[in-house]
Amino acid sequence: MRTLTTFACGDDMLAGTFDHGDRTTGMLMVTGGTELRAGAHSGMARLAAEVAAYGFPVFRFDRRGVGDSDGTNPGFMDSGPDIAAAVAAMKRLRPDLRRLIGFGLCDGATALALHHRAIGFDALALANPWIVEAEAGAPPPAAIAHRYRAQLLSVAGWRRILTGRINYRKAFQGLCRLSAGSDAGLATRFAAAVDGGQRPVSIILAAGDATALAFNGEWRGSLFARARAQPTITVTSVDSSSHSFATGDDPRRLADFCIGALEACDRA
C-alpha cells in the first residue's frame, strides 16, 4: 500500500510518499539535484515498491522548492532540515520503527553523508555520490581522464587523432583542467563525514558514469585512506554507465543493493 502525505519543514509544507511494509527497519530515500521523489523515469518509485514488497517501509519526499513541496530550494548541502523533517514524518507514520537507513543518489547521497550523524540514521546506502566540485558545465576531472585514456588505448581513438577528427583545442583545454585539479573541499567534507563512524556505509557505483568515476578517483587517493581501512564502509562497482541505474539489469542491481543493506541493518 502507498500513502501520500504532507509534513512541515519550518514554515513550509513538504510532500512525501510512504510505501508500507511490516518490518521495523525502514528506508528514507533522498533524490539528487532537483529530481522529484519519483526519480528519473519513476525509478525511485519503482525501487520503493520493490523494497516495500520485501516488507521494508520506504519514505520518499520532495525537499523545499522541489516538486510538490513549498519554499525555496536550499541546495543539497543545506538540506539537513528537510531530511530531518522527512525522518520525523516517517516515524509518525511508523512509530514502531527500530532502525532507519538513508538511501541517496548523486548529491542526495552526499547530503545524507554530510547530515546523517546529526539526524541519527543507523546506516547509509549511497549511489554514485557527488563529491567533486567541477567547473560549471564541465565533466568531473576523473571523467575527462577516463575519456582520454579510452581514446589513447583504442584503435578508433588513434584513427580520430590521425585523421584530424579530434578538436585539439578542446583536448588541450581538457588536459589543462586535469593538470589544474579540482576543488577538494566537498570531497574533504564527505571523507570527514563518513570517517570514524560506527554506522555502516554501503556505496554502489556505476563504473561508466562520470559522477562515479569522479568518486572512485577520489576514493583511491590519500584523502580516503582512513575510510578505505574501515570495515564498516564498502564500495561496490557494477558494469553500467547509467547514473540513475535505469538500464538493463541496473534496477535489479540497485534493488538488491538496497535490500542487502536493509537486511544487514535489520540483523544488527
PDB file of C-alpha atoms in Angstrom, residues 29-247:
ATOM      1  CA  MET A  29      15.118   7.957   0.074  1.00  0.00           C
ATOM      2  CA  VAL A  30      16.790  11.235  -0.955  1.00  0.00           C
ATOM      3  CA  THR A  31      16.902  12.070  -4.665  1.00  0.00           C
ATOM      4  CA  GLY A  32      19.655  14.084  -6.344  1.00  0.00           C
ATOM      5  CA  GLY A  33      19.578  17.607  -7.758  1.00  0.00           C
ATOM      6  CA  THR A  34      16.077  18.928  -8.376  1.00  0.00           C
ATOM      7  CA  GLU A  35      14.764  15.473  -9.209  1.00  0.00           C
ATOM      8  CA  LEU A  36      11.269  14.683  -7.953  1.00  0.00           C
ATOM      9  CA  ARG A  37      10.745  11.987  -5.352  1.00  0.00           C
ATOM     10  CA  ALA A  38       9.529   9.627  -8.105  1.00  0.00           C
ATOM     11  CA  GLY A  39      13.041   9.689  -9.572  1.00  0.00           C
ATOM     12  CA  ALA A  40      14.233   9.612 -13.173  1.00  0.00           C
ATOM     13  CA  HIS A  41      11.671   7.725 -15.273  1.00  0.00           C
ATOM     14  CA  SER A  42       9.895   6.878 -11.958  1.00  0.00           C
ATOM     15  CA  GLY A  43      12.912   4.797 -10.964  1.00  0.00           C
ATOM     16  CA  MET A  44      12.744   5.733  -7.268  1.00  0.00           C
ATOM     17  CA  ALA A  45       9.016   4.971  -7.121  1.00  0.00           C
ATOM     18  CA  ARG A  46       9.623   1.521  -8.600  1.00  0.00           C
ATOM     19  CA  LEU A  47      12.562   0.932  -6.267  1.00  0.00           C
ATOM     20  CA  ALA A  48      10.454   1.898  -3.252  1.00  0.00           C
ATOM     21  CA  ALA A  49       7.710  -0.518  -4.291  1.00  0.00           C
ATOM     22  CA  GLU A  50      10.191  -3.350  -4.748  1.00  0.00           C
ATOM     23  CA  VAL A  51      11.857  -2.746  -1.382  1.00  0.00           C
ATOM     24  CA  ALA A  52       8.475  -2.498   0.330  1.00  0.00           C
ATOM     25  CA  ALA A  53       7.497  -5.821  -1.229  1.00  0.00           C
ATOM     26  CA  TYR A  54      10.223  -7.346   0.967  1.00  0.00           C
ATOM     27  CA  GLY A  55       8.485  -5.847   3.999  1.00  0.00           C
ATOM     28  CA  PHE A  56      10.692  -2.762   4.488  1.00  0.00           C
ATOM     29  CA  PRO A  57       8.737   0.523   4.696  1.00  0.00           C
ATOM     30  CA  VAL A  58      10.064   3.308   2.448  1.00  0.00           C
ATOM     31  CA  PHE A  59       9.561   7.067   2.609  1.00  0.00           C
ATOM     32  CA  ARG A  60      10.292   9.454  -0.282  1.00  0.00           C
ATOM     33  CA  PHE A  61       9.892  13.231  -0.310  1.00  0.00           C
ATOM     34  CA  ASP A  62      10.424  16.423  -2.281  1.00  0.00           C
ATOM     35  CA  ARG A  63      12.698  18.831  -0.455  1.00  0.00           C
ATOM     36  CA  ARG A  64      11.776  22.519  -0.199  1.00  0.00           C
ATOM     37  CA  GLY A  65      11.250  24.206  -3.533  1.00  0.00           C
ATOM     38  CA  VAL A  66      11.167  20.932  -5.490  1.00  0.00           C
ATOM     39  CA  GLY A  67       8.162  19.149  -6.999  1.00  0.00           C
ATOM     40  CA  ASP A  68       5.072  19.348  -4.810  1.00  0.00           C
ATOM     41  CA  SER A  69       6.840  20.981  -1.847  1.00  0.00           C
ATOM     42  CA  ASP A  70       6.645  24.645  -0.830  1.00  0.00           C
ATOM     43  CA  GLY A  71       9.511  27.001  -0.127  1.00  0.00           C
ATOM     44  CA  THR A  72      12.882  27.768  -1.674  1.00  0.00           C
ATOM     45  CA  ASN A  73      15.309  25.023  -2.617  1.00  0.00           C
ATOM     46  CA  PRO A  74      18.199  25.211  -0.119  1.00  0.00           C
ATOM     47  CA  GLY A  75      20.500  23.006  -2.212  1.00  0.00           C
ATOM     48  CA  PHE A  76      21.780  19.622  -1.128  1.00  0.00           C
ATOM     49  CA  MET A  77      24.422  20.881   1.312  1.00  0.00           C
ATOM     50  CA  ASP A  78      21.798  22.784   3.319  1.00  0.00           C
ATOM     51  CA  SER A  79      19.059  20.167   3.084  1.00  0.00           C
ATOM     52  CA  GLY A  80      19.628  18.739   6.563  1.00  0.00           C
ATOM     53  CA  PRO A  81      16.388  20.260   7.939  1.00  0.00           C
ATOM     54  CA  ASP A  82      14.411  18.774   5.022  1.00  0.00           C
ATOM     55  CA  ILE A  83      15.830  15.300   5.649  1.00  0.00           C
ATOM     56  CA  ALA A  84      15.269  15.572   9.412  1.00  0.00           C
ATOM     57  CA  ALA A  85      11.656  16.659   8.848  1.00  0.00           C
ATOM     58  CA  ALA A  86      11.115  13.703   6.489  1.00  0.00           C
ATOM     59  CA  VAL A  87      12.512  11.295   9.087  1.00  0.00           C
ATOM     60  CA  ALA A  88      10.151  12.709  11.710  1.00  0.00           C
ATOM     61  CA  ALA A  89       7.207  12.367   9.298  1.00  0.00           C
ATOM     62  CA  MET A  90       8.093   8.752   8.567  1.00  0.00           C
ATOM     63  CA  LYS A  91       8.332   7.921  12.256  1.00  0.00           C
ATOM     64  CA  ARG A  92       4.925   9.464  12.877  1.00  0.00           C
ATOM     65  CA  LEU A  93       3.535   7.063  10.286  1.00  0.00           C
ATOM     66  CA  ARG A  94       5.514   4.155  11.749  1.00  0.00           C
ATOM     67  CA  PRO A  95       6.268   4.904  15.418  1.00  0.00           C
ATOM     68  CA  ASP A  96       7.460   1.315  15.919  1.00  0.00           C
ATOM     69  CA  LEU A  97      10.466   1.698  13.594  1.00  0.00           C
ATOM     70  CA  ARG A  98      13.630   0.489  15.307  1.00  0.00           C
ATOM     71  CA  ARG A  99      16.207   1.225  12.615  1.00  0.00           C
ATOM     72  CA  LEU A 100      16.388   3.556   9.635  1.00  0.00           C
ATOM     73  CA  ILE A 101      18.652   3.534   6.571  1.00  0.00           C
ATOM     74  CA  GLY A 102      19.215   6.569   4.398  1.00  0.00           C
ATOM     75  CA  PHE A 103      19.414   5.892   0.655  1.00  0.00           C
ATOM     76  CA  GLY A 104      20.524   8.655  -1.680  1.00  0.00           C
ATOM     77  CA  LEU A 105      21.521   9.166  -5.307  1.00  0.00           C
ATOM     78  CA  CYS A 106      24.125  11.676  -6.517  1.00  0.00           C
ATOM     79  CA  ASP A 107      24.054  14.819  -4.340  1.00  0.00           C
ATOM     80  CA  GLY A 108      21.223  13.218  -2.373  1.00  0.00           C
ATOM     81  CA  ALA A 109      23.806  10.621  -1.304  1.00  0.00           C
ATOM     82  CA  THR A 110      26.217  13.411  -0.401  1.00  0.00           C
ATOM     83  CA  ALA A 111      23.533  15.223   1.605  1.00  0.00           C
ATOM     84  CA  LEU A 112      22.947  12.055   3.628  1.00  0.00           C
ATOM     85  CA  ALA A 113      26.669  11.610   4.237  1.00  0.00           C
ATOM     86  CA  LEU A 114      27.020  15.201   5.446  1.00  0.00           C
ATOM     87  CA  HIS A 115      23.958  15.200   7.723  1.00  0.00           C
ATOM     88  CA  HIS A 116      23.420  11.588   8.821  1.00  0.00           C
ATOM     89  CA  ARG A 117      25.069  11.834  12.224  1.00  0.00           C
ATOM     90  CA  ALA A 118      23.013  14.809  13.382  1.00  0.00           C
ATOM     91  CA  ILE A 119      19.788  13.215  12.150  1.00  0.00           C
ATOM     92  CA  GLY A 120      20.511   9.751  13.572  1.00  0.00           C
ATOM     93  CA  PHE A 121      20.444   7.236  10.727  1.00  0.00           C
ATOM     94  CA  ASP A 122      21.536   3.709  11.585  1.00  0.00           C
ATOM     95  CA  ALA A 123      23.177   3.057   8.187  1.00  0.00           C
ATOM     96  CA  LEU A 124      23.636   4.609   4.762  1.00  0.00           C
ATOM     97  CA  ALA A 125      23.255   3.191   1.246  1.00  0.00           C
ATOM     98  CA  LEU A 126      24.701   5.649  -1.271  1.00  0.00           C
ATOM     99  CA  ALA A 127      24.594   5.524  -5.074  1.00  0.00           C
ATOM    100  CA  ASN A 128      27.051   7.480  -7.245  1.00  0.00           C
ATOM    101  CA  PRO A 129      27.811  10.152  -4.611  1.00  0.00           C
ATOM    102  CA  TRP A 130      28.646  13.615  -5.940  1.00  0.00           C
ATOM    103  CA  ILE A 131      31.891  14.825  -4.322  1.00  0.00           C
ATOM    104  CA  VAL A 132      33.798  16.786  -6.988  1.00  0.00           C
ATOM    105  CA  GLU A 133      33.132  20.482  -7.425  1.00  0.00           C
ATOM    106  CA  ALA A 134      33.886  20.617 -11.143  1.00  0.00           C
ATOM    107  CA  GLU A 135      33.835  23.766 -13.244  1.00  0.00           C
ATOM    108  CA  ALA A 136      30.265  24.683 -14.171  1.00  0.00           C
ATOM    109  CA  GLY A 137      29.193  22.825 -17.288  1.00  0.00           C
ATOM    110  CA  ALA A 138      32.319  20.652 -17.342  1.00  0.00           C
ATOM    111  CA  PRO A 139      32.534  16.930 -16.556  1.00  0.00           C
ATOM    112  CA  PRO A 140      34.448  15.897 -13.428  1.00  0.00           C
ATOM    113  CA  PRO A 141      38.239  15.568 -13.948  1.00  0.00           C
ATOM    114  CA  ALA A 142      38.153  11.789 -13.482  1.00  0.00           C
ATOM    115  CA  ALA A 143      35.596  11.520 -16.268  1.00  0.00           C
ATOM    116  CA  ILE A 144      37.829  13.595 -18.558  1.00  0.00           C
ATOM    117  CA  ALA A 145      40.770  11.333 -17.746  1.00  0.00           C
ATOM    118  CA  HIS A 146      38.674   8.242 -18.440  1.00  0.00           C
ATOM    119  CA  ARG A 147      37.650   9.606 -21.846  1.00  0.00           C
ATOM    120  CA  TYR A 148      41.199  10.449 -22.889  1.00  0.00           C
ATOM    121  CA  ARG A 149      42.501   7.101 -21.633  1.00  0.00           C
ATOM    122  CA  ALA A 150      39.893   5.292 -23.721  1.00  0.00           C
ATOM    123  CA  GLN A 151      40.909   7.287 -26.792  1.00  0.00           C
ATOM    124  CA  LEU A 152      44.629   6.613 -26.360  1.00  0.00           C
ATOM    125  CA  LEU A 153      44.139   2.877 -25.779  1.00  0.00           C
ATOM    126  CA  SER A 154      41.858   2.226 -28.739  1.00  0.00           C
ATOM    127  CA  VAL A 155      42.487   1.908 -32.456  1.00  0.00           C
ATOM    128  CA  ALA A 156      39.427   4.058 -33.138  1.00  0.00           C
ATOM    129  CA  GLY A 157      40.782   6.792 -30.869  1.00  0.00           C
ATOM    130  CA  TRP A 158      44.131   6.925 -32.666  1.00  0.00           C
ATOM    131  CA  ARG A 159      42.319   6.915 -36.022  1.00  0.00           C
ATOM    132  CA  ARG A 160      40.403  10.017 -34.948  1.00  0.00           C
ATOM    133  CA  ILE A 161      43.652  11.671 -33.873  1.00  0.00           C
ATOM    134  CA  LEU A 162      45.474  10.873 -37.121  1.00  0.00           C
ATOM    135  CA  THR A 163      42.597  11.920 -39.354  1.00  0.00           C
ATOM    136  CA  GLY A 164      42.069  15.211 -37.564  1.00  0.00           C
ATOM    137  CA  ARG A 165      38.607  14.411 -36.228  1.00  0.00           C
ATOM    138  CA  ILE A 166      39.587  15.328 -32.677  1.00  0.00           C
ATOM    139  CA  ASN A 167      39.379  19.025 -31.771  1.00  0.00           C
ATOM    140  CA  TYR A 168      42.889  19.672 -30.468  1.00  0.00           C
ATOM    141  CA  ARG A 169      41.872  22.938 -28.805  1.00  0.00           C
ATOM    142  CA  LYS A 170      39.218  21.163 -26.728  1.00  0.00           C
ATOM    143  CA  ALA A 171      41.653  18.360 -25.930  1.00  0.00           C
ATOM    144  CA  PHE A 172      44.230  20.881 -24.737  1.00  0.00           C
ATOM    145  CA  GLN A 173      41.645  22.649 -22.563  1.00  0.00           C
ATOM    146  CA  GLY A 174      40.642  19.315 -21.070  1.00  0.00           C
ATOM    147  CA  LEU A 175      44.246  18.454 -20.243  1.00  0.00           C
ATOM    148  CA  CYS A 176      44.665  21.856 -18.620  1.00  0.00           C
ATOM    149  CA  ARG A 177      41.653  21.154 -16.390  1.00  0.00           C
ATOM    150  CA  LEU A 178      43.217  17.833 -15.419  1.00  0.00           C
ATOM    151  CA  SER A 179      46.578  19.371 -14.554  1.00  0.00           C
ATOM    152  CA  ALA A 180      44.919  22.149 -12.558  1.00  0.00           C
ATOM    153  CA  GLY A 181      42.947  19.607 -10.499  1.00  0.00           C
ATOM    154  CA  SER A 182      39.650  20.355  -8.771  1.00  0.00           C
ATOM    155  CA  ASP A 183      38.453  21.909  -5.546  1.00  0.00           C
ATOM    156  CA  ALA A 184      38.672  19.100  -2.997  1.00  0.00           C
ATOM    157  CA  GLY A 185      36.501  20.896  -0.433  1.00  0.00           C
ATOM    158  CA  LEU A 186      33.414  18.754  -0.928  1.00  0.00           C
ATOM    159  CA  ALA A 187      35.428  15.527  -1.096  1.00  0.00           C
ATOM    160  CA  THR A 188      37.156  16.514   2.151  1.00  0.00           C
ATOM    161  CA  ARG A 189      33.828  17.135   3.865  1.00  0.00           C
ATOM    162  CA  PHE A 190      32.455  13.825   2.603  1.00  0.00           C
ATOM    163  CA  ALA A 191      35.520  11.912   3.818  1.00  0.00           C
ATOM    164  CA  ALA A 192      35.315  13.536   7.251  1.00  0.00           C
ATOM    165  CA  ALA A 193      31.599  12.796   7.488  1.00  0.00           C
ATOM    166  CA  VAL A 194      31.996   9.038   6.961  1.00  0.00           C
ATOM    167  CA  ASP A 195      35.387   8.638   8.653  1.00  0.00           C
ATOM    168  CA  GLY A 196      35.401   7.111  12.110  1.00  0.00           C
ATOM    169  CA  GLY A 197      31.682   6.498  12.253  1.00  0.00           C
ATOM    170  CA  GLN A 198      30.171   3.357  13.689  1.00  0.00           C
ATOM    171  CA  ARG A 199      27.319   3.302  11.180  1.00  0.00           C
ATOM    172  CA  PRO A 200      27.657   1.026   8.126  1.00  0.00           C
ATOM    173  CA  VAL A 201      28.060   2.919   4.846  1.00  0.00           C
ATOM    174  CA  SER A 202      27.465   0.964   1.623  1.00  0.00           C
ATOM    175  CA  ILE A 203      28.302   2.667  -1.678  1.00  0.00           C
ATOM    176  CA  ILE A 204      27.379   1.471  -5.166  1.00  0.00           C
ATOM    177  CA  LEU A 205      28.989   2.945  -8.292  1.00  0.00           C
ATOM    178  CA  ALA A 206      28.024   2.654 -11.952  1.00  0.00           C
ATOM    179  CA  ALA A 207      31.517   2.108 -13.355  1.00  0.00           C
ATOM    180  CA  GLY A 208      30.971   4.128 -16.547  1.00  0.00           C
ATOM    181  CA  ASP A 209      29.133   7.080 -15.003  1.00  0.00           C
ATOM    182  CA  ALA A 210      31.025  10.390 -14.827  1.00  0.00           C
ATOM    183  CA  THR A 211      29.990  11.087 -11.233  1.00  0.00           C
ATOM    184  CA  ALA A 212      31.014   7.575 -10.160  1.00  0.00           C
ATOM    185  CA  LEU A 213      34.347   7.934 -11.969  1.00  0.00           C
ATOM    186  CA  ALA A 214      34.965  11.144 -10.068  1.00  0.00           C
ATOM    187  CA  PHE A 215      34.103   9.495  -6.752  1.00  0.00           C
ATOM    188  CA  ASN A 216      36.277   6.466  -7.474  1.00  0.00           C
ATOM    189  CA  GLY A 217      39.204   8.717  -8.392  1.00  0.00           C
ATOM    190  CA  GLU A 218      38.985  10.433  -5.005  1.00  0.00           C
ATOM    191  CA  TRP A 219      38.222   7.181  -3.155  1.00  0.00           C
ATOM    192  CA  ARG A 220      41.525   5.635  -4.286  1.00  0.00           C
ATOM    193  CA  GLY A 221      43.512   8.686  -3.175  1.00  0.00           C
ATOM    194  CA  SER A 222      45.047   9.661   0.130  1.00  0.00           C
ATOM    195  CA  LEU A 223      42.013  11.668   1.209  1.00  0.00           C
ATOM    196  CA  PHE A 224      40.002   8.467   1.767  1.00  0.00           C
ATOM    197  CA  ALA A 225      42.838   6.300   3.102  1.00  0.00           C
ATOM    198  CA  ARG A 226      41.329   6.075   6.592  1.00  0.00           C
ATOM    199  CA  ALA A 227      37.848   5.409   5.214  1.00  0.00           C
ATOM    200  CA  ARG A 228      39.135   2.590   2.981  1.00  0.00           C
ATOM    201  CA  ALA A 229      40.546   0.863   6.047  1.00  0.00           C
ATOM    202  CA  GLN A 230      37.213   0.837   7.878  1.00  0.00           C
ATOM    203  CA  PRO A 231      35.286  -2.449   7.614  1.00  0.00           C
ATOM    204  CA  THR A 232      32.017  -0.549   8.054  1.00  0.00           C
ATOM    205  CA  ILE A 233      32.470   1.198   4.661  1.00  0.00           C
ATOM    206  CA  THR A 234      32.113  -0.850   1.483  1.00  0.00           C
ATOM    207  CA  VAL A 235      32.263   0.238  -2.159  1.00  0.00           C
ATOM    208  CA  THR A 236      30.793  -1.898  -4.940  1.00  0.00           C
ATOM    209  CA  SER A 237      31.184  -1.148  -8.651  1.00  0.00           C
ATOM    210  CA  VAL A 238      28.805  -2.504 -11.296  1.00  0.00           C
ATOM    211  CA  ASP A 239      29.222  -2.561 -15.065  1.00  0.00           C
ATOM    212  CA  SER A 240      26.903   0.277 -16.052  1.00  0.00           C
ATOM    213  CA  SER A 241      27.088   3.821 -17.403  1.00  0.00           C
ATOM    214  CA  SER A 242      23.612   4.818 -16.157  1.00  0.00           C
ATOM    215  CA  HIS A 243      23.787   7.459 -13.453  1.00  0.00           C
ATOM    216  CA  SER A 244      20.332   6.556 -12.137  1.00  0.00           C
ATOM    217  CA  PHE A 245      20.696   2.773 -12.664  1.00  0.00           C
ATOM    218  CA  ALA A 246      17.920   2.817 -15.241  1.00  0.00           C
ATOM    219  CA  THR A 247      19.127   0.479 -17.999  1.00  0.00           C
TER     220      THR A 247
END
